Short mmCIF file of C-alpha atoms in Angstrom, two decimals:
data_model
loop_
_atom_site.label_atom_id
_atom_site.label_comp_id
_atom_site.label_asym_id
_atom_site.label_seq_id
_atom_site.Cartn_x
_atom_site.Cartn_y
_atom_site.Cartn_z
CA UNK A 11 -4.96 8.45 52.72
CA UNK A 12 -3.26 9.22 49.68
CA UNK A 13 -3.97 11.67 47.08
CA UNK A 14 -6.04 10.62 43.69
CA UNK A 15 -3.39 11.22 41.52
CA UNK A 16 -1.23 9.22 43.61
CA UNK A 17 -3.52 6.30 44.04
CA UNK A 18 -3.76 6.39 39.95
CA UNK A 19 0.71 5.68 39.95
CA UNK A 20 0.95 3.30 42.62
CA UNK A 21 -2.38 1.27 40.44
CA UNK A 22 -0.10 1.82 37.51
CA UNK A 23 3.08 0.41 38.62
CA UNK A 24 1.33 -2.32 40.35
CA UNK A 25 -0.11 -3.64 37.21
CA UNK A 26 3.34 -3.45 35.19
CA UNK A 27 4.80 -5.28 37.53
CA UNK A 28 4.53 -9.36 38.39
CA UNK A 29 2.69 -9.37 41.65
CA UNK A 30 -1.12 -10.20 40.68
CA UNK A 31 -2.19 -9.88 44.43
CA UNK A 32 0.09 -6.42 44.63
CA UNK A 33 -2.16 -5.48 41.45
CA UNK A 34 -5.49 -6.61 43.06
CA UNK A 35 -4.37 -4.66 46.27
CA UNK A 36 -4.17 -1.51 44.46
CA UNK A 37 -7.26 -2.12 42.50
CA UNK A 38 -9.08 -1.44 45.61
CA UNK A 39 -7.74 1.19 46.78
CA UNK A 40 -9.07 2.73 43.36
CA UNK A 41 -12.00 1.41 44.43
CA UNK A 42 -11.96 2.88 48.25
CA UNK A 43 -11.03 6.27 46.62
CA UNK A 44 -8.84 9.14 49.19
CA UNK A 45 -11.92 8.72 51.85
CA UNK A 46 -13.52 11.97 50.60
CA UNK A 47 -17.22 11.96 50.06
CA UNK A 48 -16.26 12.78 46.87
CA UNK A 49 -13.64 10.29 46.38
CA UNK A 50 -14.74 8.37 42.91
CA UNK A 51 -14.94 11.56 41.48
CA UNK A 52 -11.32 12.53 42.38
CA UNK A 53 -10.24 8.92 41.42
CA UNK A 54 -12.02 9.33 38.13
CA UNK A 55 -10.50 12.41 37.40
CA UNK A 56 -6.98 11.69 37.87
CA UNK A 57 -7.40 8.70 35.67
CA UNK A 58 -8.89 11.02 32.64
CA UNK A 59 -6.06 13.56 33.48
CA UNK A 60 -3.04 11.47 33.25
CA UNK A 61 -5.40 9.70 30.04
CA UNK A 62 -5.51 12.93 28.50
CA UNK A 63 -1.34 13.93 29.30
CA UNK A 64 -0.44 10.22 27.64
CA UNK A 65 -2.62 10.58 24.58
CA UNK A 66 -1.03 14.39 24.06
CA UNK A 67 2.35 12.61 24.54
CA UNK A 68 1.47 10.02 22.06
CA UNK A 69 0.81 12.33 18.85
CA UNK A 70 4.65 14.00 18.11
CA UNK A 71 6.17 10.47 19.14
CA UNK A 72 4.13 9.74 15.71
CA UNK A 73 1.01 8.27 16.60
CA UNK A 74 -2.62 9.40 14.86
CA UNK A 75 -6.31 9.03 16.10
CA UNK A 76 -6.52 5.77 14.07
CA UNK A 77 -3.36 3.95 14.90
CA UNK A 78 -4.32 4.46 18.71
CA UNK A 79 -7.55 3.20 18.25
CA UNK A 80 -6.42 -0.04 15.98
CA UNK A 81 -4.16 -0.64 18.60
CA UNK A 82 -6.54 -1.05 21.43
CA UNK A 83 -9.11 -2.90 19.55
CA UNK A 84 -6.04 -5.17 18.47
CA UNK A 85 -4.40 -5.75 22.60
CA UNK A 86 -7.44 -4.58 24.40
CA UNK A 87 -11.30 -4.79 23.66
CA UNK A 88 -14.44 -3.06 22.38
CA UNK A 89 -15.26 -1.60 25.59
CA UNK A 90 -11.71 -0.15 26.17
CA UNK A 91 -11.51 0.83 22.76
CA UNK A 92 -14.45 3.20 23.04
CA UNK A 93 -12.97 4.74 26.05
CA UNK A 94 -10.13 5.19 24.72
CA UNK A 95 -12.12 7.42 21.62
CA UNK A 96 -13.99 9.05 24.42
CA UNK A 97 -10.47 10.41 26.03
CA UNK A 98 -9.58 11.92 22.47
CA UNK A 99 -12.45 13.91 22.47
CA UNK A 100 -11.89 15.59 25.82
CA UNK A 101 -7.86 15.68 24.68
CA UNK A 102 -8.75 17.24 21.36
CA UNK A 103 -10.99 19.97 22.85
CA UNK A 104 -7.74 20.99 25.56
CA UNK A 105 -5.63 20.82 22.42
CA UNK A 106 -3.06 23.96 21.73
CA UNK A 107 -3.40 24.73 18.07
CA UNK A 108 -2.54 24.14 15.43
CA UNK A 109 -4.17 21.33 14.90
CA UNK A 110 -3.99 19.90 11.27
CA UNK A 111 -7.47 19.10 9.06
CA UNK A 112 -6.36 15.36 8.71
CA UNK A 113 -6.48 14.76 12.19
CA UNK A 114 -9.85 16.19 13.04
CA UNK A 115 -11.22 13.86 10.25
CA UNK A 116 -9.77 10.82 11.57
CA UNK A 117 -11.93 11.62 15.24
CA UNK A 118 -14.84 12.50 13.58
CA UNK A 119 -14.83 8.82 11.78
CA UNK A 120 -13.98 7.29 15.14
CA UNK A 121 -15.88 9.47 18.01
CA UNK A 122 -19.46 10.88 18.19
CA UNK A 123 -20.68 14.15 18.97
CA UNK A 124 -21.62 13.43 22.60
CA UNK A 125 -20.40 15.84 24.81
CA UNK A 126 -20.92 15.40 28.42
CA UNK A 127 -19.16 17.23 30.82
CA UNK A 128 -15.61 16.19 30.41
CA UNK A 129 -15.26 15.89 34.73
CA UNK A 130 -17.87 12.83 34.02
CA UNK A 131 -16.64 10.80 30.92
CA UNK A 132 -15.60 7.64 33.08
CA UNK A 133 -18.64 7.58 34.62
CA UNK A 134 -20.34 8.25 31.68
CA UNK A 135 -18.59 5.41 29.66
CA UNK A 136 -19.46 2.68 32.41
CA UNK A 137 -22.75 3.65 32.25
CA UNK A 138 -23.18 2.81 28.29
CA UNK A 139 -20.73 0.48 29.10
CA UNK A 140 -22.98 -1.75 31.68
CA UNK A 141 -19.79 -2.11 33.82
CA UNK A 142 -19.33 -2.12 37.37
CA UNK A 143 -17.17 -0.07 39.51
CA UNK A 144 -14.54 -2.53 39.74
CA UNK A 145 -14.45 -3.23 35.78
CA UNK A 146 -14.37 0.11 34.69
CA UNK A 147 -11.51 0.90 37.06
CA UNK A 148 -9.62 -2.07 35.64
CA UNK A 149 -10.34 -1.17 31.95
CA UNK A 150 -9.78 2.30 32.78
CA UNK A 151 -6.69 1.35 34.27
CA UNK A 152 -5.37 -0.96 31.27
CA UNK A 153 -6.35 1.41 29.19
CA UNK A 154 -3.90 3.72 30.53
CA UNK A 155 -1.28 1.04 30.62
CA UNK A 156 -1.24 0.74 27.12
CA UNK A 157 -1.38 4.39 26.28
CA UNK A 158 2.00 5.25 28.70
CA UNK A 159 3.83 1.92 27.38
CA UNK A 160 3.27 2.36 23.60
CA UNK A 161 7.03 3.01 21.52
CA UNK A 162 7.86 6.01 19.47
CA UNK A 163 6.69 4.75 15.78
CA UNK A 164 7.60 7.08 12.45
CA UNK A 165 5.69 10.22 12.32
CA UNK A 166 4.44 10.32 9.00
CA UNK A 167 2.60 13.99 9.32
CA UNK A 168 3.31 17.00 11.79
CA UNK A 169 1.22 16.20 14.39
CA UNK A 170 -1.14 18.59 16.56
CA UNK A 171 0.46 21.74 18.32
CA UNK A 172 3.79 21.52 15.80
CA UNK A 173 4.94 24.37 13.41
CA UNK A 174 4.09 22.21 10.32
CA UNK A 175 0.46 21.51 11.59
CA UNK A 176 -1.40 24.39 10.05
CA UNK A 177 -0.46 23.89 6.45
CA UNK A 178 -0.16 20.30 7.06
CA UNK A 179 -2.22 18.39 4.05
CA UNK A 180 -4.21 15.17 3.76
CA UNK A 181 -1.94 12.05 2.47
CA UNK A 182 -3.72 12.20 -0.72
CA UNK A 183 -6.69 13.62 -2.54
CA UNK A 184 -10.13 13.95 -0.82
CA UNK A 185 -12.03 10.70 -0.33
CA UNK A 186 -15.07 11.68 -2.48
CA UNK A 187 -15.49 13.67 -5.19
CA UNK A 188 -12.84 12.13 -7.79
CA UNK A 189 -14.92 11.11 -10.62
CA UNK A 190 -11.22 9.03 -11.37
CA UNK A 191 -11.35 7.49 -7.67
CA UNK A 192 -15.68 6.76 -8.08
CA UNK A 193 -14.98 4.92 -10.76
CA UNK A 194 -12.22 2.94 -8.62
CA UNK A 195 -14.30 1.97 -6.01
CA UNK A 196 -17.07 1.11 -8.07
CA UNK A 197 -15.11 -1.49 -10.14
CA UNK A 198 -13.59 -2.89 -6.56
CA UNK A 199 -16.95 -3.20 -4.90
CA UNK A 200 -18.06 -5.26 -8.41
CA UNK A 201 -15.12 -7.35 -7.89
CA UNK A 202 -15.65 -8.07 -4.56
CA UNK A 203 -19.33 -9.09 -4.36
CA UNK A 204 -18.92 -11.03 -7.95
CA UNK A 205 -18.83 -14.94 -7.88
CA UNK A 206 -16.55 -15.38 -10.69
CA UNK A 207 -12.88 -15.22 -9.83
CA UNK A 208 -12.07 -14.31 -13.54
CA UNK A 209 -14.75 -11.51 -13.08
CA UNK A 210 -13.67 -10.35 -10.15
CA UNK A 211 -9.52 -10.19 -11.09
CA UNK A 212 -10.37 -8.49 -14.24
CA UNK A 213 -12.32 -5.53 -12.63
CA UNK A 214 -9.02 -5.52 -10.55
CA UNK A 215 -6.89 -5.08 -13.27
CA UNK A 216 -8.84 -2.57 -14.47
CA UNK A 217 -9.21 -0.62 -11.62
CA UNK A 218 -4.98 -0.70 -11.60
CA UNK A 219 -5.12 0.56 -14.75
CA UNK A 220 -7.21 3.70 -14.08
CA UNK A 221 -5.06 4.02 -10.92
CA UNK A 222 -1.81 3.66 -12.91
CA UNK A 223 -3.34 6.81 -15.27
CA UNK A 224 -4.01 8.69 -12.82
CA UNK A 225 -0.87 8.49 -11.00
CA UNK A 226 1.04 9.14 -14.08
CA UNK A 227 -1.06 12.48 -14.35
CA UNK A 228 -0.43 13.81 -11.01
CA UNK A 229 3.64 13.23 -11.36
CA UNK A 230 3.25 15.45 -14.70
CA UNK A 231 1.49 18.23 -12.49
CA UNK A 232 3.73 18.08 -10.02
CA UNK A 233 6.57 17.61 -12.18
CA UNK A 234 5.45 21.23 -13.71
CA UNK A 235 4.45 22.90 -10.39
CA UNK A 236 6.85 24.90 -7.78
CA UNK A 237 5.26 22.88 -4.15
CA UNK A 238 8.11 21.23 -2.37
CA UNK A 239 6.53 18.60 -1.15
CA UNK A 240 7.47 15.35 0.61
CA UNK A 241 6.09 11.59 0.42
CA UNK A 242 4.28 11.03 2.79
CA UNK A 243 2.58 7.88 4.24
CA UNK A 244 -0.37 5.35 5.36
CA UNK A 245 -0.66 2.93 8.18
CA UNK A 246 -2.86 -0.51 6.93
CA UNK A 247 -3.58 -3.20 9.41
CA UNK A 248 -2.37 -6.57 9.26
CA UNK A 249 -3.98 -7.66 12.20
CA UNK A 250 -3.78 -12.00 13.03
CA UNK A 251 -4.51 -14.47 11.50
CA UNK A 252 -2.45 -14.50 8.63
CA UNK A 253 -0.90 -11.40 9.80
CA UNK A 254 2.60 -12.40 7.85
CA UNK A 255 0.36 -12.58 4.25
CA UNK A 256 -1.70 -9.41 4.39
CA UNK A 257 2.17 -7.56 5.12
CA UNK A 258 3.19 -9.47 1.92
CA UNK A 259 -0.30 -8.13 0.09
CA UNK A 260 0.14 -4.64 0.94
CA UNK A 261 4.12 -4.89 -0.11
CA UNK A 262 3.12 -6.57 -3.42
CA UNK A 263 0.20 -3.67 -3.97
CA UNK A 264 2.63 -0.81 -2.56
CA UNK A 265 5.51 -2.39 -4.99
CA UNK A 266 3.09 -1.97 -8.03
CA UNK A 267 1.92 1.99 -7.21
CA UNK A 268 5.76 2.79 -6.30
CA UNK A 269 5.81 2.48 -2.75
CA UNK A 270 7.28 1.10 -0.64
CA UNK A 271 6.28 -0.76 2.65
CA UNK A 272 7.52 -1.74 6.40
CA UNK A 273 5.74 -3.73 8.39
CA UNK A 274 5.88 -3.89 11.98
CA UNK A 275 4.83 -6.98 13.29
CA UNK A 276 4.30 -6.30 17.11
CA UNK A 277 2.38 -3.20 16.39
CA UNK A 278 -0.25 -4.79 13.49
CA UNK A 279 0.39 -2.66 10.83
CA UNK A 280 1.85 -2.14 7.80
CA UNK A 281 3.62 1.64 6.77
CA UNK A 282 3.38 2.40 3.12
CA UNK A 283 5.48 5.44 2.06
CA UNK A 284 4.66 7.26 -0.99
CA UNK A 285 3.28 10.02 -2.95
CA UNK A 286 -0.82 10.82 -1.96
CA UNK A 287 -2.18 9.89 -4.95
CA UNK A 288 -0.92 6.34 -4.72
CA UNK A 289 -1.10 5.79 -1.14
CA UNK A 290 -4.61 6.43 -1.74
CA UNK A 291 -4.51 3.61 -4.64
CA UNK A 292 -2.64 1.42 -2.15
CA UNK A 293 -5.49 2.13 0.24
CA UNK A 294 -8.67 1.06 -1.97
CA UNK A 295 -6.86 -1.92 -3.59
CA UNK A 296 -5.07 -3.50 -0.25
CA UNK A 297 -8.59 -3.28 0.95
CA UNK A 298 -10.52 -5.01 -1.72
CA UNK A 299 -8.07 -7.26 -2.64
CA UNK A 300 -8.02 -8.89 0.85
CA UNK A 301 -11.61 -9.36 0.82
CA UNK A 302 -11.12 -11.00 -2.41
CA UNK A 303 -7.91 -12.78 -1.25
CA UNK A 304 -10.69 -14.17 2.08
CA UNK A 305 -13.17 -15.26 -0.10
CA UNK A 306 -10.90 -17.19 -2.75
CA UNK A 307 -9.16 -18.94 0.30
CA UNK A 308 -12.57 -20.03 1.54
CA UNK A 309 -13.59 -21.75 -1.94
CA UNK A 310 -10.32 -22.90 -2.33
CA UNK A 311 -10.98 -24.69 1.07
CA UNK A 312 -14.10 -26.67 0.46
CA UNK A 313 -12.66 -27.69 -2.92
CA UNK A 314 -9.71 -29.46 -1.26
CA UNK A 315 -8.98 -32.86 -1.66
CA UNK A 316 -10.58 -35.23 0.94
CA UNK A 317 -7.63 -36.31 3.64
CA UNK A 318 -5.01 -33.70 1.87
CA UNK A 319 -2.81 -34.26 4.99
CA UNK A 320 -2.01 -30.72 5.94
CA UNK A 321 -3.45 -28.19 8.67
CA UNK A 322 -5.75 -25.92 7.42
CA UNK A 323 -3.70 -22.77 9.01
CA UNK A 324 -0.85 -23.75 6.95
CA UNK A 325 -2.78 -24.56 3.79
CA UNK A 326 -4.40 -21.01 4.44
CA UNK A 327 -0.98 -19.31 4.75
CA UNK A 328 0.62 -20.68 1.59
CA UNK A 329 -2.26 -20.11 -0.15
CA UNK A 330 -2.54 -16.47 0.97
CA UNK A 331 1.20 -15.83 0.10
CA UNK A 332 0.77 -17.26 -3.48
CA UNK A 333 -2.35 -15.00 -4.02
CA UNK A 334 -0.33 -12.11 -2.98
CA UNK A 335 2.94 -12.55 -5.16
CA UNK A 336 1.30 -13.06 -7.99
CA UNK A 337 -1.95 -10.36 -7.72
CA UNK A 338 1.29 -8.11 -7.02
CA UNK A 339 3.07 -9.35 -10.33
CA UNK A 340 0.07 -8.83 -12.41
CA UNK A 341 -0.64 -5.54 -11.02
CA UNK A 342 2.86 -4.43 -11.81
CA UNK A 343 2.54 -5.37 -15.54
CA UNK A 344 -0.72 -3.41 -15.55
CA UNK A 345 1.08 -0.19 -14.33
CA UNK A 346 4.17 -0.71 -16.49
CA UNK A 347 1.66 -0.79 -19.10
CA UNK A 348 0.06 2.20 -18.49
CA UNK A 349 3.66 3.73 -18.21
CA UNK A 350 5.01 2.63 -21.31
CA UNK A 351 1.68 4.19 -23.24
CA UNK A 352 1.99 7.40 -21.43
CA UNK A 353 5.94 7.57 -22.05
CA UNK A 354 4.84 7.17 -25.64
CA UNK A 355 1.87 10.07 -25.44
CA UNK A 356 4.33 11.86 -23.40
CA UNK A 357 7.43 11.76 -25.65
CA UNK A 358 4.83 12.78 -29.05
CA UNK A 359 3.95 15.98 -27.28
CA UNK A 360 6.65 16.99 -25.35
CA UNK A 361 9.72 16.46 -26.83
CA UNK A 362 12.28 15.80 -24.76
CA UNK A 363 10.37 16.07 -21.73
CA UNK A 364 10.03 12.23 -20.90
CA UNK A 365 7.65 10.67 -18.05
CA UNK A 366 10.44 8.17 -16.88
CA UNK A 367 12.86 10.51 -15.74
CA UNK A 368 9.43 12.00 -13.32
CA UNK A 369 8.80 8.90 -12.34
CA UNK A 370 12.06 7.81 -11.51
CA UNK A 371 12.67 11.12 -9.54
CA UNK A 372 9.70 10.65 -7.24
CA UNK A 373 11.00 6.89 -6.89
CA UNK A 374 14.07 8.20 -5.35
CA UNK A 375 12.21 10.67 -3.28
CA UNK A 376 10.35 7.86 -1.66
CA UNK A 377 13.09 5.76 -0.96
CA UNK A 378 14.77 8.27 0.82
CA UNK A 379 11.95 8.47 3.09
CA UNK A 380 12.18 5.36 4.10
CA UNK A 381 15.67 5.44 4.75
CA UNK A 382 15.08 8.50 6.86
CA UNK A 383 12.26 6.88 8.87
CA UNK A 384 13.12 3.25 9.04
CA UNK A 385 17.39 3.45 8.60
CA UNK A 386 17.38 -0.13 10.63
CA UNK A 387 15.23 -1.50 8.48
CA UNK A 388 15.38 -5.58 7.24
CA UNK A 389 13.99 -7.85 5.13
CA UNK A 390 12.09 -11.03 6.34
CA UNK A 391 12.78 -14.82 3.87
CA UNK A 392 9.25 -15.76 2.72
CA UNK A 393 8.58 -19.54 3.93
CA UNK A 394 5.92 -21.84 2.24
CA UNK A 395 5.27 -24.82 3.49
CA UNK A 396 2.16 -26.32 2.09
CA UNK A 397 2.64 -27.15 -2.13
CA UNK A 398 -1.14 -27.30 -2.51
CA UNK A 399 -2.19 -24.81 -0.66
CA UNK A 400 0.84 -22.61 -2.91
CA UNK A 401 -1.11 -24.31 -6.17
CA UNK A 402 -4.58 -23.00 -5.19
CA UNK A 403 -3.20 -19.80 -4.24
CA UNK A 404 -1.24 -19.16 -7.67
CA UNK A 405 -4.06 -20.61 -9.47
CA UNK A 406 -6.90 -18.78 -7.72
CA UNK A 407 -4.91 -15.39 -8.68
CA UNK A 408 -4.47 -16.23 -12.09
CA UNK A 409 -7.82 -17.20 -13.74
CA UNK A 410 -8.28 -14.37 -15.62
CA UNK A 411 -5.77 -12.18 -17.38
CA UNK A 412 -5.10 -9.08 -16.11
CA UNK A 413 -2.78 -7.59 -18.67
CA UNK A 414 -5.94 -4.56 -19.32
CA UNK A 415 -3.78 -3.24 -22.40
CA UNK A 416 0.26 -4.77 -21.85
CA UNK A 417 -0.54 -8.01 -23.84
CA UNK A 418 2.83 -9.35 -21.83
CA UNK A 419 2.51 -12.98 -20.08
CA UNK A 420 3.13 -13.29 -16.10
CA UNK A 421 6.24 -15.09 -15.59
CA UNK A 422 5.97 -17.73 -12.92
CA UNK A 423 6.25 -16.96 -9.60
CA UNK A 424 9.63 -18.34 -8.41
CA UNK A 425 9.84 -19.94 -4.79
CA UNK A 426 9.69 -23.61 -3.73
CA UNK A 427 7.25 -24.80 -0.78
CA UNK A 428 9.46 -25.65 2.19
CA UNK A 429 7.78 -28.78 2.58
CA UNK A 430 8.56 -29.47 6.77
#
């Protein structure tokens, strides 16, 4: 009989392959183990070794805690997904040092503290798990599929184990404790459980006022401060449906806290490059705003016209798109207000010193980051293809004024529905 570790490959290249019955086959053999009494537990294992060597693979080829476990919720399922949290555990406690704060806090929000005896945590998983010999070696075994077959992706930090992973800092300030960031999140949770679209975009505007301020303050302090440091990024979802529109949201959001933004499609998320403070900004407001965005689509639904002709997914789309462009234009003119009044403050006290010439030095900064990261990167033509749905987006983002001090007027969003 063979070996555990070689019943584990042959599993493994039978399921990347075509042959179904060839993958079945192998299955149980898995399931038949090396004909040792102890057999399962050999099988099991060599399946959380080879889990464990894949996930330690994954983290200099630029993955993190959370994109692993976004991407198995997104291709996989709950159940595989909380397997694949209980291998980081058992691969974080076997990891060499140093390992970086940031990365413990990302498995403490996705694991728990259980900690069984790492020779048992397949057996232990089925168990919560409800599942059957034969499903847990086929989840067990997709699981690992997905692990070995993921691409290299940007590494935005130094990961676990490299020279820059003891000094290595969060992508922005700590989560709690900003009186600045409270505030924030208090006016985004207002606009987000208010029924009043004009209530609800002008605690938004607000909110993108104090984060323009506080942005503005932290380029000052680092203007005057001797830290070399780099922009660094964030990794949002964009996860179906829609997936094309929330990219567009968190490019219009990223656009309006100078960042910038790549989406990659086949992998469900979004990469926004920038300095900590705003990624952070980009962060709370990408997140409220799509909540927002959901719920104004939904109204926006049940107010349509009777017999309107169109699909609902398309409607949905264009509408989604519209909201986007033009939250993103009126969140611009928000920070170019604050800018302009801080330029001012700026230019009474300090003379020459200037806050544009800052900003505009840790604009270039961030754009060469993404050049360095993404050097093959394109740009993707924006299609709309519903008129209405377009309308009710536009409209549904601009009931309420959110120029919180510029006094300017939006200009109209330019693009014409495609109207196949």
């Amino acid at each position: 009989m063979p070996d555990a570790d070689e019943l584990v490959a042959n599993a493994l290249a039978a399921v990347r392959g075509t042959d179904v019955r060839q993958a079945e086959r192998q299955l149980d053999q898995l399931m038949v183990g090396t004909g040792a009494a102890d057999g399962a537990t050999a099988v099991d294992a060599a399946l959380l070794r080879r889990l464990v060597r894949g996930l330690t693979r994954l983290w200099p080829r630029g993955w993190q805690p959370v994109d692993l476990d976004r991407i198995a919720a997104r291709r996989l399922d709950a159940r595989a997904t909380r397997l694949v949290r209980d291998a980081m555990a058992v691969q974080r406690r076997e990891q060499a040092e140093p390992v970086p704060a940031w990365f413990d806090e990302q498995l403490r929000e996705l694991t728990t503290e259980r900690r069984a005896d790492d020779e048992n945590v397949l057996s232990g998983w089925s168990a919560r798990e409800a599942l059957d010999r034969v499903d847990a070696l086929r989840t067990a075994v997709d699981v690992l599929t997905l692990v070995e077959s993921l691409p290299p992706i940007a590494v935005l930090r130094p990961p676990p184990g490299s020279s820059g992973a003891a000094t290595a800092r969060s992508a922005g300030p700590a989560r709690s404790g900003s009186p600045m960031l409270d505030r924030v999140r208090a006016l985004l949770a207002k606009a987000e459980s208010t029924t009043f679209p004009a209530e609800a975009e002008a605690l938004t505007g607000k909110a993108q006022e104090l984060i323009a301020r506080h942005s503005i303050d932290e380029a000052l302090l680092a203007a005057g401060s001797e830290r070399g440091d780099v922009p660094g990024g964030v990794r949002l979802s964009t996860d179906t449906p829609y997936a094309g529109a929330k990219a567009l949201l968190v490019q219009e959001v990223a656009a309006a806290n100078r960042c910038e933004a790549v989406w990659s499609d086949d992998l469900g998320f979004a990469t926004v490059l920038g300095w900590p403070a705003d990624l952070v900004a980009v962060e709370l407001l990408y997140t409220s705003l799509l909540v927002q965005a959901t719920a104004a689509m939904l109204r926006g639904r049940a107010e349509r016209r009777p017999g309107s002709g169109r699909r609902t997914k398309v409607w949905d789309e264009s509408f989604l798109n519209a909201f986007a462009l033009r939250i993103g234009e009126r969140l611009r003119a928000a920070t170019d207000a604050a800018t302009d009044a801080a330029d001012q403050a700026t230019a009474e006290t300090a003379g020459a010193e200037r806050l544009l010439p800052v900003l505009a030095a840790r604009g270039e900064a961030v754009r060469e980051r993404l050049d360095t990261l993404f050097p093959g990167v394109t740009r993707h033509r924006l299609s709309v293809r519903d008129a209405e749905g377009w309308s009710s987006g536009t409209s549904a983002a601009d009931r309420a004024s959110l120029d919180v001090g510029g006094g300017r007027k939006p200009r109209q969003v330019p693009g014409r529905p495609d109207r196949r």
